Amino acid sequence: VCWLTPEQTAGKQKPFMYTQGQAVLNRSFFPCFDTPSIKFTYSATVKVPEGFTAVMSATSWEKQKDNTFVFKMSQPIPSYLVALAVGDIVSADVGPRSRVWAEPCLIEAAKKEYNGVIEEFLVVGEKLFGPYVWGRYDILFMPPSFPFGGMENPCLTFVTPCLLAGDRSLVDVVIHEISHSWFGNLVTNATWGEFWLNEGFTMYAQRRISTEVYGLPYTCLEAATGRALLRQHMDATGEDHPLNKLRVVIEAGVNPDDTYNETPYEKGYCFVSYLAHLVGDQSKFDAFLQAYVNRFKFQSITADDTLAFFLEYFPELKEKGVDSIPGFEFDRWLNTPGWPPYLPDLSPGQQLMKPAEELAELWAADGLNVEAIEAVDITGWRTYQLVYFLDQVLQKSPLPEGNVERLSKMYPKISKAQNAELRLRWCQIVLKNNLEAEYSKVKDFLHSQGKQKYTLPLYRAMWAGSETARALAMETFSATAPQLHINVQNYVKKILGLE
């Protein structure tokens, strides 16, 4: 249960409280079998002080006298999806079954960013995967210290305020959380050792919805960004690390949170893509996913259940023995660490990737060809094309003397961006190139949010850098530690050797 002081909120006036159940934290909130293998309905009566509002991951809620709120979740869910938040929060409708919740100072921005878009994603999701069973799909914008991008609590997704980029450039992050409405919340991994069943299928579902809404090239580009994250993760940990298996053995006494990494997401996505590839027909595989959701809804299952159902659904594939093709055995996918044996074809993204790769090449050159650089117009590039470009620049860093300063001046859209994905990468480039003139941007970004995915890489980069960068890390951490989630504080302490 996270208790935030007024300083840790966006409005800085009133305290805020929220729970984060995944993976095994709700045992500290109420007595429960804290395992995803068990599902239950629940009801709750929550009394809060005047001037505060309570919200929960529930299918119905009503406000009674004395500022008491009564909630009911009528669908069975695992313990980790029970969630409560209390704070100075208000709501605004953004669709027929969706509203945004946020602190008063953020509600207008939240409404503007999400008006109309959630329903579009839900409709596509229903078309692909079957009925949306949870009634409402609301979003709560959390205080800046919230450590995750999103938490898919049913009926009420908790998300980072980093998504309020002001230009809808990060709304597709919500597609991931919406996809959990079918994969994770409705069909759930029975153990945290098979987390890929939640996340691999959700990544696949997210990219199916994204393809329908934004087209294949853009989705392939986003998937290429994901693949680059998997590559970075495996390079950092070593491919044969036991956590780089889809089926992880979690020993007694190990916190499942410590096994969390890119593998279940991106390697899981590759395995689901491989199953689709075996089927060879998108509409047939879409139909399988609907049948899968329908067969296992409100249940907790293992990978064995999933794969047995796949072979039962496609008897011709079972007959061919697709589960034991040398090098691609289902058993190998699940139990061998390392790089996925099959990678989906992302070549449709080339039309967006190639210009970004070529531009990064130009910036990494010794003598800058300014004419060629100015000939590339990046004003129409969407977030993931810019992210892909910056990832390429980061890989080529440090750049020749003076190039990063020129790049910063030439593209204020990047170096002064408010979009968190761009800010993260720009800060990484600043640190890798030791551009002390822009260290303040690193500091500002870390002061503005506490999301684990952005915070840890920047502390790692500072700690691996110069004396000045290390000093910046220490100074920033001592100033921001109180506004970080306790887990994130501990991870940063480990990086900085403060244990």
Short mmCIF file of C-alpha atoms in Angstrom, two decimals:
data_model
loop_
_atom_site.label_atom_id
_atom_site.label_comp_id
_atom_site.label_asym_id
_atom_site.label_seq_id
_atom_site.Cartn_x
_atom_site.Cartn_y
_atom_site.Cartn_z
CA VAL A 1 0.00 0.00 0.00
CA CYS A 2 1.62 3.24 -1.12
CA TRP A 3 1.05 6.37 0.96
CA LEU A 4 2.12 9.53 -0.83
CA THR A 5 2.72 12.88 0.81
CA PRO A 6 1.24 15.97 -0.89
CA GLU A 7 4.74 16.69 -2.36
CA GLN A 8 4.59 13.36 -4.21
CA THR A 9 1.41 14.28 -6.10
CA ALA A 10 0.90 16.52 -9.12
CA GLY A 11 -1.25 19.04 -7.23
CA LYS A 12 1.02 19.05 -4.15
CA GLN A 13 -1.99 19.95 -1.92
CA LYS A 14 -3.34 16.67 -0.55
CA PRO A 15 -1.94 13.21 0.17
CA PHE A 16 -2.74 10.22 -2.08
CA MET A 17 -2.92 6.51 -1.42
CA TYR A 18 -2.95 3.58 -3.83
CA THR A 19 -2.37 -0.15 -3.89
CA GLN A 20 -0.24 -2.08 -6.36
CA GLY A 21 -1.03 -5.79 -6.24
CA GLN A 22 1.08 -7.35 -8.98
CA ALA A 23 2.84 -9.64 -8.40
CA VAL A 24 2.43 -10.72 -4.73
CA LEU A 25 1.84 -7.47 -2.86
CA ASN A 26 -1.89 -7.57 -2.09
CA ARG A 27 -1.22 -9.88 0.87
CA SER A 28 -0.19 -6.69 2.70
CA PHE A 29 -3.55 -5.05 1.85
CA PHE A 30 -6.11 -7.77 2.74
CA PRO A 31 -6.01 -11.47 3.67
CA CYS A 32 -6.01 -13.49 0.45
CA PHE A 33 -4.59 -16.45 -1.42
CA ASP A 34 -2.07 -14.21 -3.13
CA THR A 35 -1.57 -16.30 -6.24
CA PRO A 36 -2.92 -15.78 -9.76
CA SER A 37 -4.13 -19.40 -9.78
CA ILE A 38 -7.21 -18.47 -7.70
CA LYS A 39 -10.01 -16.14 -8.81
CA PHE A 40 -12.83 -14.59 -6.81
CA THR A 41 -15.42 -11.81 -6.84
CA TYR A 42 -15.22 -9.13 -4.17
CA SER A 43 -17.04 -6.23 -2.59
CA ALA A 44 -15.67 -3.39 -0.49
CA THR A 45 -16.91 -0.51 1.62
CA VAL A 46 -14.41 2.34 1.82
CA LYS A 47 -14.85 5.40 4.04
CA VAL A 48 -12.56 8.34 3.26
CA PRO A 49 -12.18 11.87 4.68
CA GLU A 50 -14.10 14.80 3.21
CA GLY A 51 -12.48 16.18 0.06
CA PHE A 52 -11.22 12.76 -1.07
CA THR A 53 -12.59 10.23 -3.55
CA ALA A 54 -12.06 6.45 -3.55
CA VAL A 55 -11.96 4.35 -6.73
CA MET A 56 -11.48 0.59 -7.18
CA SER A 57 -11.08 -2.04 -9.88
CA ALA A 58 -14.77 -2.90 -9.67
CA THR A 59 -17.71 -3.37 -12.03
CA SER A 60 -20.02 -1.16 -9.95
CA TRP A 61 -19.62 1.57 -7.36
CA GLU A 62 -21.81 4.06 -5.56
CA LYS A 63 -21.18 6.93 -3.22
CA GLN A 64 -23.21 6.88 0.02
CA LYS A 65 -23.48 9.41 2.84
CA ASP A 66 -20.47 10.18 5.09
CA ASN A 67 -18.15 10.00 2.08
CA THR A 68 -18.45 6.22 2.00
CA PHE A 69 -17.99 4.37 -1.29
CA VAL A 70 -19.35 0.87 -1.97
CA PHE A 71 -17.75 -1.27 -4.68
CA LYS A 72 -18.61 -4.65 -6.23
CA MET A 73 -16.57 -6.70 -8.68
CA SER A 74 -19.03 -9.19 -10.15
CA GLN A 75 -16.50 -11.08 -12.32
CA PRO A 76 -13.94 -13.45 -10.77
CA ILE A 77 -10.41 -12.00 -10.78
CA PRO A 78 -7.05 -13.01 -9.24
CA SER A 79 -5.91 -11.18 -6.10
CA TYR A 80 -3.31 -9.06 -7.88
CA LEU A 81 -6.05 -7.21 -9.81
CA VAL A 82 -7.84 -5.86 -6.73
CA ALA A 83 -6.85 -2.19 -6.58
CA LEU A 84 -7.82 0.85 -4.56
CA ALA A 85 -6.81 4.50 -4.92
CA VAL A 86 -7.85 7.45 -2.73
CA GLY A 87 -6.98 11.05 -3.41
CA ASP A 88 -8.12 14.41 -4.60
CA ILE A 89 -9.39 13.03 -7.91
CA VAL A 90 -12.12 14.01 -10.34
CA SER A 91 -13.39 12.42 -13.56
CA ALA A 92 -14.44 13.34 -17.09
CA ASP A 93 -16.20 11.20 -19.70
CA VAL A 94 -14.19 10.40 -22.82
CA GLY A 95 -16.45 7.77 -24.41
CA PRO A 96 -19.69 5.79 -24.00
CA ARG A 97 -18.11 3.42 -21.46
CA SER A 98 -14.93 5.27 -20.51
CA ARG A 99 -13.90 8.14 -18.29
CA VAL A 100 -10.56 9.52 -17.19
CA TRP A 101 -9.78 10.12 -13.50
CA ALA A 102 -7.02 12.49 -12.42
CA GLU A 103 -6.04 15.18 -9.96
CA PRO A 104 -7.95 18.41 -10.75
CA CYS A 105 -4.82 20.04 -12.21
CA LEU A 106 -4.49 17.23 -14.80
CA ILE A 107 -8.10 16.47 -15.71
CA GLU A 108 -8.37 18.86 -18.69
CA ALA A 109 -5.14 17.52 -20.23
CA ALA A 110 -6.31 13.93 -19.65
CA LYS A 111 -9.68 14.58 -21.26
CA LYS A 112 -8.13 16.29 -24.27
CA GLU A 113 -5.60 13.49 -24.79
CA TYR A 114 -8.05 10.58 -24.55
CA ASN A 115 -11.39 11.90 -25.79
CA GLY A 116 -12.82 9.39 -28.29
CA VAL A 117 -9.69 7.23 -28.65
CA ILE A 118 -10.40 4.58 -25.99
CA GLU A 119 -13.68 3.52 -27.58
CA GLU A 120 -11.95 3.12 -30.95
CA PHE A 121 -9.42 0.71 -29.39
CA LEU A 122 -12.11 -1.21 -27.47
CA VAL A 123 -14.23 -1.70 -30.59
CA VAL A 124 -11.26 -3.10 -32.53
CA GLY A 125 -10.34 -5.33 -29.56
CA GLU A 126 -13.88 -6.74 -29.42
CA LYS A 127 -13.87 -7.38 -33.15
CA LEU A 128 -10.60 -9.34 -32.83
CA PHE A 129 -10.88 -11.13 -29.49
CA GLY A 130 -14.58 -11.25 -28.54
CA PRO A 131 -16.80 -9.31 -26.14
CA TYR A 132 -15.35 -6.86 -23.62
CA VAL A 133 -16.76 -8.38 -20.40
CA TRP A 134 -15.79 -5.78 -17.80
CA GLY A 135 -18.47 -3.16 -18.47
CA ARG A 136 -16.49 0.07 -18.12
CA TYR A 137 -12.96 0.89 -19.17
CA ASP A 138 -11.79 3.87 -17.12
CA ILE A 139 -8.27 5.24 -16.71
CA LEU A 140 -6.77 6.75 -13.56
CA PHE A 141 -3.79 9.05 -14.09
CA MET A 142 -1.51 8.36 -11.14
CA PRO A 143 0.83 10.76 -9.35
CA PRO A 144 4.27 11.16 -11.01
CA SER A 145 5.91 8.71 -8.57
CA PHE A 146 3.88 5.77 -9.95
CA PRO A 147 6.62 3.30 -10.98
CA PHE A 148 4.94 1.67 -14.02
CA GLY A 149 3.67 2.68 -17.43
CA GLY A 150 0.32 1.14 -16.65
CA MET A 151 -1.33 -1.43 -14.41
CA GLU A 152 -4.26 -3.21 -16.03
CA ASN A 153 -6.60 -3.24 -13.01
CA PRO A 154 -9.96 -4.33 -14.50
CA CYS A 155 -12.48 -1.51 -15.21
CA LEU A 156 -9.86 1.02 -14.05
CA THR A 157 -6.37 0.97 -15.55
CA PHE A 158 -3.78 2.90 -13.52
CA VAL A 159 -1.36 4.79 -15.80
CA THR A 160 1.65 7.07 -15.51
CA PRO A 161 1.01 10.79 -16.12
CA CYS A 162 3.95 10.54 -18.59
CA LEU A 163 1.29 9.50 -21.14
CA LEU A 164 -0.02 13.07 -21.21
CA ALA A 165 2.32 14.17 -23.97
CA GLY A 166 -0.11 16.86 -25.17
CA ASP A 167 -0.23 15.60 -28.76
CA ARG A 168 -1.69 12.08 -28.34
CA SER A 169 1.71 10.70 -29.30
CA LEU A 170 1.66 8.11 -26.50
CA VAL A 171 -2.00 7.06 -26.47
CA ASP A 172 -1.10 3.67 -27.96
CA VAL A 173 0.44 2.66 -24.60
CA VAL A 174 -3.18 2.27 -23.50
CA ILE A 175 -3.73 -0.31 -26.25
CA HIS A 176 -1.42 -2.62 -24.27
CA GLU A 177 -3.49 -2.21 -21.09
CA ILE A 178 -6.76 -2.59 -23.02
CA SER A 179 -5.43 -5.85 -24.53
CA HIS A 180 -5.00 -7.21 -21.00
CA SER A 181 -8.82 -7.15 -20.75
CA TRP A 182 -8.67 -10.44 -22.69
CA PHE A 183 -5.13 -11.71 -22.06
CA GLY A 184 -4.15 -11.56 -18.38
CA ASN A 185 -7.37 -10.37 -16.78
CA LEU A 186 -9.76 -12.82 -18.45
CA VAL A 187 -7.32 -15.66 -19.25
CA THR A 188 -4.62 -15.54 -16.57
CA ASN A 189 -1.24 -17.20 -16.00
CA ALA A 190 -1.66 -19.71 -13.16
CA THR A 191 1.84 -18.98 -11.81
CA TRP A 192 4.26 -16.05 -12.10
CA GLY A 193 6.76 -18.46 -13.64
CA GLU A 194 4.59 -18.32 -16.79
CA PHE A 195 4.14 -14.55 -16.87
CA TRP A 196 4.71 -14.71 -20.65
CA LEU A 197 1.16 -16.09 -21.01
CA ASN A 198 -0.10 -12.71 -19.79
CA GLU A 199 2.44 -10.48 -21.50
CA GLY A 200 3.40 -12.32 -24.71
CA PHE A 201 -0.25 -12.68 -25.75
CA THR A 202 -0.95 -9.09 -24.71
CA MET A 203 1.94 -7.77 -26.82
CA TYR A 204 0.59 -9.79 -29.75
CA ALA A 205 -2.95 -8.49 -29.16
CA GLN A 206 -1.70 -4.91 -28.76
CA ARG A 207 0.11 -5.13 -32.10
CA ARG A 208 -2.94 -6.64 -33.82
CA ILE A 209 -5.08 -3.70 -32.63
CA SER A 210 -2.34 -1.23 -33.57
CA THR A 211 -2.12 -2.75 -37.08
CA GLU A 212 -5.87 -2.29 -37.56
CA VAL A 213 -5.75 1.31 -36.29
CA TYR A 214 -2.36 2.63 -37.49
CA GLY A 215 -1.36 0.21 -40.25
CA LEU A 216 1.32 -2.47 -40.53
CA PRO A 217 4.45 -0.32 -41.17
CA TYR A 218 3.96 1.68 -37.98
CA THR A 219 3.28 -1.44 -35.90
CA CYS A 220 6.40 -3.15 -37.30
CA LEU A 221 8.42 -0.08 -36.35
CA GLU A 222 7.02 -0.19 -32.78
CA ALA A 223 7.81 -3.94 -32.63
CA ALA A 224 11.36 -3.22 -33.82
CA THR A 225 11.74 -0.84 -30.87
CA GLY A 226 10.59 -3.69 -28.61
CA ARG A 227 13.07 -6.07 -30.20
CA ALA A 228 15.87 -3.56 -29.56
CA LEU A 229 14.88 -3.49 -25.86
CA LEU A 230 15.02 -7.31 -25.75
CA ARG A 231 18.47 -7.19 -27.38
CA GLN A 232 19.71 -4.64 -24.80
CA HIS A 233 18.30 -6.73 -21.96
CA MET A 234 19.87 -9.97 -23.18
CA ASP A 235 23.21 -8.28 -23.82
CA ALA A 236 23.15 -6.87 -20.29
CA THR A 237 22.21 -10.13 -18.55
CA GLY A 238 23.81 -12.68 -20.89
CA GLU A 239 21.59 -14.73 -23.21
CA ASP A 240 21.89 -17.92 -21.18
CA HIS A 241 20.69 -16.27 -17.97
CA PRO A 242 17.95 -18.49 -16.50
CA LEU A 243 15.53 -15.52 -16.43
CA ASN A 244 15.74 -15.40 -20.23
CA LYS A 245 13.47 -18.44 -20.48
CA LEU A 246 9.74 -18.12 -21.05
CA ARG A 247 9.05 -20.61 -18.28
CA VAL A 248 10.96 -19.28 -15.29
CA VAL A 249 11.62 -21.35 -12.20
CA ILE A 250 10.89 -19.09 -9.23
CA GLU A 251 12.61 -20.57 -6.19
CA ALA A 252 11.04 -20.38 -2.74
CA GLY A 253 11.85 -17.03 -1.13
CA VAL A 254 12.36 -15.24 -4.47
CA ASN A 255 10.12 -12.23 -5.11
CA PRO A 256 8.49 -12.69 -8.56
CA ASP A 257 9.01 -8.92 -9.08
CA ASP A 258 12.75 -9.57 -9.27
CA THR A 259 12.24 -11.85 -12.29
CA TYR A 260 10.45 -9.07 -14.23
CA ASN A 261 12.20 -8.15 -17.52
CA GLU A 262 11.69 -7.81 -21.29
CA THR A 263 11.73 -11.59 -21.97
CA PRO A 264 8.09 -12.46 -21.17
CA TYR A 265 6.97 -9.48 -23.24
CA GLU A 266 9.11 -9.60 -26.36
CA LYS A 267 10.24 -13.25 -26.47
CA GLY A 268 6.65 -14.14 -25.54
CA TYR A 269 5.46 -12.01 -28.46
CA CYS A 270 7.84 -13.89 -30.76
CA PHE A 271 6.45 -17.26 -29.62
CA VAL A 272 2.83 -16.18 -30.20
CA SER A 273 3.92 -14.81 -33.61
CA TYR A 274 5.54 -18.18 -34.32
CA LEU A 275 2.24 -19.95 -33.57
CA ALA A 276 0.52 -17.52 -35.99
CA HIS A 277 3.24 -18.25 -38.55
CA LEU A 278 2.57 -22.02 -38.22
CA VAL A 279 -1.11 -21.36 -38.95
CA GLY A 280 -0.12 -19.20 -41.92
CA ASP A 281 -3.41 -17.27 -42.18
CA GLN A 282 -4.10 -14.19 -40.06
CA SER A 283 -7.89 -14.53 -40.00
CA LYS A 284 -7.62 -18.17 -38.93
CA PHE A 285 -5.23 -17.25 -36.13
CA ASP A 286 -7.52 -14.38 -35.06
CA ALA A 287 -10.37 -16.90 -34.87
CA PHE A 288 -8.16 -19.18 -32.75
CA LEU A 289 -7.44 -16.33 -30.31
CA GLN A 290 -11.18 -15.71 -29.92
CA ALA A 291 -11.78 -19.43 -29.31
CA TYR A 292 -8.88 -19.50 -26.81
CA VAL A 293 -10.30 -16.57 -24.81
CA ASN A 294 -13.75 -18.14 -24.89
CA ARG A 295 -12.45 -21.55 -23.78
CA PHE A 296 -10.37 -20.29 -20.84
CA LYS A 297 -12.18 -17.10 -19.76
CA PHE A 298 -12.22 -16.53 -15.98
CA GLN A 299 -9.66 -19.34 -15.58
CA SER A 300 -5.97 -19.47 -14.65
CA ILE A 301 -3.95 -21.70 -16.94
CA THR A 302 -0.45 -22.91 -17.76
CA ALA A 303 1.45 -22.90 -21.06
CA ASP A 304 0.66 -26.62 -21.35
CA ASP A 305 -3.07 -25.78 -21.42
CA THR A 306 -2.49 -23.10 -24.06
CA LEU A 307 -0.38 -25.27 -26.36
CA ALA A 308 -2.60 -28.35 -25.97
CA PHE A 309 -5.59 -26.22 -26.97
CA PHE A 310 -3.65 -24.83 -29.96
CA LEU A 311 -2.90 -28.36 -31.23
CA GLU A 312 -6.47 -29.48 -30.56
CA TYR A 313 -7.83 -26.46 -32.47
CA PHE A 314 -5.54 -27.15 -35.46
CA PRO A 315 -5.52 -30.99 -35.72
CA GLU A 316 -3.70 -30.80 -39.08
CA LEU A 317 -0.78 -29.02 -37.35
CA LYS A 318 -0.81 -31.58 -34.54
CA GLU A 319 -0.60 -34.34 -37.15
CA LYS A 320 2.40 -32.64 -38.73
CA GLY A 321 4.13 -32.62 -35.33
CA VAL A 322 4.70 -28.83 -35.30
CA ASP A 323 5.45 -29.00 -31.57
CA SER A 324 8.71 -30.84 -32.24
CA ILE A 325 10.21 -29.25 -35.38
CA PRO A 326 14.00 -29.36 -34.72
CA GLY A 327 15.18 -25.99 -33.36
CA PHE A 328 11.62 -24.74 -32.85
CA GLU A 329 10.30 -27.32 -30.38
CA PHE A 330 7.63 -25.91 -28.07
CA ASP A 331 9.67 -27.33 -25.21
CA ARG A 332 12.72 -25.39 -26.37
CA TRP A 333 10.71 -22.17 -26.62
CA LEU A 334 9.57 -22.59 -23.02
CA ASN A 335 12.61 -24.02 -21.28
CA THR A 336 15.75 -22.82 -23.07
CA PRO A 337 17.10 -19.34 -22.27
CA GLY A 338 18.30 -17.03 -25.01
CA TRP A 339 17.30 -15.29 -28.19
CA PRO A 340 13.95 -16.36 -29.75
CA PRO A 341 14.43 -19.11 -32.36
CA TYR A 342 11.89 -17.35 -34.62
CA LEU A 343 11.55 -13.61 -35.26
CA PRO A 344 8.43 -12.22 -36.97
CA ASP A 345 9.04 -10.37 -40.22
CA LEU A 346 9.15 -6.64 -39.47
CA SER A 347 10.19 -5.62 -42.99
CA PRO A 348 7.00 -3.60 -43.65
CA GLY A 349 8.45 -1.18 -41.10
CA GLN A 350 11.48 -0.63 -43.36
CA GLN A 351 9.80 2.29 -45.15
CA LEU A 352 9.86 4.11 -41.79
CA MET A 353 13.08 2.61 -40.42
CA LYS A 354 15.32 3.17 -43.42
CA PRO A 355 15.08 6.99 -43.44
CA ALA A 356 15.74 6.99 -39.67
CA GLU A 357 18.78 4.71 -40.09
CA GLU A 358 20.17 6.84 -42.92
CA LEU A 359 19.71 10.05 -40.93
CA ALA A 360 21.49 8.53 -37.90
CA GLU A 361 24.39 7.53 -40.22
CA LEU A 362 24.69 11.15 -41.39
CA TRP A 363 24.86 12.44 -37.81
CA ALA A 364 27.50 9.88 -36.82
CA ALA A 365 29.86 10.95 -39.63
CA ASP A 366 33.12 12.78 -38.95
CA GLY A 367 32.50 15.66 -41.32
CA LEU A 368 28.79 16.52 -41.14
CA ASN A 369 27.09 16.66 -44.54
CA VAL A 370 24.76 19.47 -43.49
CA GLU A 371 23.11 19.68 -46.89
CA ALA A 372 22.09 15.99 -46.81
CA ILE A 373 20.88 16.36 -43.21
CA GLU A 374 18.77 19.43 -44.00
CA ALA A 375 17.21 17.57 -46.94
CA VAL A 376 15.54 15.13 -44.50
CA ASP A 377 12.27 16.54 -43.21
CA ILE A 378 11.40 14.93 -39.85
CA THR A 379 8.37 17.14 -39.10
CA GLY A 380 5.96 14.39 -40.15
CA TRP A 381 7.66 11.58 -38.20
CA ARG A 382 5.55 9.98 -35.47
CA THR A 383 6.87 9.06 -32.03
CA TYR A 384 8.23 5.60 -32.78
CA GLN A 385 10.04 6.76 -35.90
CA LEU A 386 11.80 9.43 -33.83
CA VAL A 387 12.44 6.87 -31.06
CA TYR A 388 13.95 4.51 -33.62
CA PHE A 389 16.16 7.31 -34.94
CA LEU A 390 17.36 8.19 -31.42
CA ASP A 391 18.02 4.52 -30.61
CA GLN A 392 20.29 4.40 -33.70
CA VAL A 393 22.07 7.60 -32.61
CA LEU A 394 22.54 6.17 -29.12
CA GLN A 395 24.05 2.97 -30.55
CA LYS A 396 26.53 5.06 -32.57
CA SER A 397 27.40 7.29 -29.59
CA PRO A 398 29.63 8.86 -28.55
CA LEU A 399 29.40 10.87 -31.79
CA PRO A 400 32.31 12.93 -33.18
CA GLU A 401 33.05 16.15 -31.29
CA GLY A 402 30.33 18.80 -31.63
CA ASN A 403 27.78 16.67 -33.49
CA VAL A 404 25.35 16.23 -30.59
CA GLU A 405 25.29 19.98 -29.88
CA ARG A 406 24.42 20.59 -33.55
CA LEU A 407 21.76 17.87 -33.45
CA SER A 408 20.24 19.43 -30.33
CA LYS A 409 20.03 22.87 -31.97
CA MET A 410 18.67 21.53 -35.23
CA TYR A 411 15.85 19.42 -33.76
CA PRO A 412 14.28 21.29 -30.82
CA LYS A 413 11.28 18.97 -31.37
CA ILE A 414 13.56 16.23 -29.97
CA SER A 415 15.90 17.99 -27.54
CA LYS A 416 13.08 20.00 -25.93
CA ALA A 417 10.41 17.27 -26.22
CA GLN A 418 7.78 16.78 -23.53
CA ASN A 419 7.14 13.22 -24.74
CA ALA A 420 8.66 10.88 -22.13
CA GLU A 421 9.89 8.25 -24.63
CA LEU A 422 11.82 10.96 -26.49
CA ARG A 423 13.04 12.56 -23.25
CA LEU A 424 14.42 9.23 -22.01
CA ARG A 425 16.42 8.68 -25.19
CA TRP A 426 17.61 12.27 -25.41
CA CYS A 427 18.88 12.04 -21.81
CA GLN A 428 20.65 8.76 -22.62
CA ILE A 429 22.34 10.42 -25.62
CA VAL A 430 23.34 13.44 -23.50
CA LEU A 431 24.98 11.11 -20.94
CA LYS A 432 26.65 8.81 -23.49
CA ASN A 433 28.17 11.85 -25.22
CA ASN A 434 29.06 13.56 -21.93
CA LEU A 435 27.19 16.69 -23.00
CA GLU A 436 27.42 18.49 -19.65
CA ALA A 437 25.67 21.59 -21.03
CA GLU A 438 22.43 19.55 -21.12
CA TYR A 439 22.80 17.58 -17.86
CA SER A 440 20.01 19.77 -16.46
CA LYS A 441 17.60 17.96 -18.80
CA VAL A 442 18.48 14.63 -17.18
CA LYS A 443 17.89 16.16 -13.76
CA ASP A 444 14.57 17.75 -14.79
CA PHE A 445 13.28 14.51 -16.28
CA LEU A 446 14.14 12.51 -13.15
CA HIS A 447 12.50 15.17 -10.99
CA SER A 448 9.33 15.09 -13.10
CA GLN A 449 8.49 11.37 -12.86
CA GLY A 450 9.49 8.14 -11.12
CA LYS A 451 8.67 5.50 -13.70
CA GLN A 452 10.99 2.50 -13.28
CA LYS A 453 11.47 2.01 -17.04
CA TYR A 454 12.83 5.57 -17.39
CA THR A 455 14.53 6.01 -14.04
CA LEU A 456 16.79 2.95 -13.81
CA PRO A 457 18.43 3.22 -17.28
CA LEU A 458 19.33 6.86 -16.58
CA TYR A 459 20.93 6.04 -13.23
CA ARG A 460 22.85 3.18 -14.89
CA ALA A 461 24.04 5.56 -17.61
CA MET A 462 25.11 8.21 -15.08
CA TRP A 463 26.92 5.66 -12.95
CA ALA A 464 28.79 4.34 -15.99
CA GLY A 465 29.80 7.88 -17.00
CA SER A 466 32.23 10.56 -15.88
CA GLU A 467 32.84 11.83 -12.33
CA THR A 468 30.46 14.73 -13.10
CA ALA A 469 27.77 12.28 -14.24
CA ARG A 470 28.19 10.23 -11.05
CA ALA A 471 27.94 13.36 -8.94
CA LEU A 472 24.74 14.25 -10.83
CA ALA A 473 23.35 10.79 -10.02
CA MET A 474 24.03 11.17 -6.30
CA GLU A 475 22.67 14.72 -6.15
CA THR A 476 19.51 13.86 -8.13
CA PHE A 477 18.80 10.74 -6.11
CA SER A 478 19.14 12.46 -2.76
CA ALA A 479 16.72 15.16 -3.95
CA THR A 480 14.14 12.81 -5.52
CA ALA A 481 14.32 9.65 -3.37
CA PRO A 482 11.29 10.62 -1.22
CA GLN A 483 9.10 10.91 -4.32
CA LEU A 484 10.08 7.47 -5.69
CA HIS A 485 8.29 4.18 -5.08
CA ILE A 486 10.13 2.12 -2.44
CA ASN A 487 11.04 -0.64 -4.98
CA VAL A 488 12.48 1.95 -7.36
CA GLN A 489 14.43 3.58 -4.50
CA ASN A 490 15.97 0.20 -3.67
CA TYR A 491 16.88 -0.56 -7.29
CA VAL A 492 18.57 2.85 -7.63
CA LYS A 493 20.47 2.31 -4.36
CA LYS A 494 21.79 -0.95 -5.79
CA ILE A 495 23.00 0.84 -8.95
CA LEU A 496 24.69 3.57 -6.91
CA GLY A 497 26.24 1.09 -4.46
CA LEU A 498 24.33 2.58 -1.53
CA GLU A 499 23.12 -0.78 -0.20
#
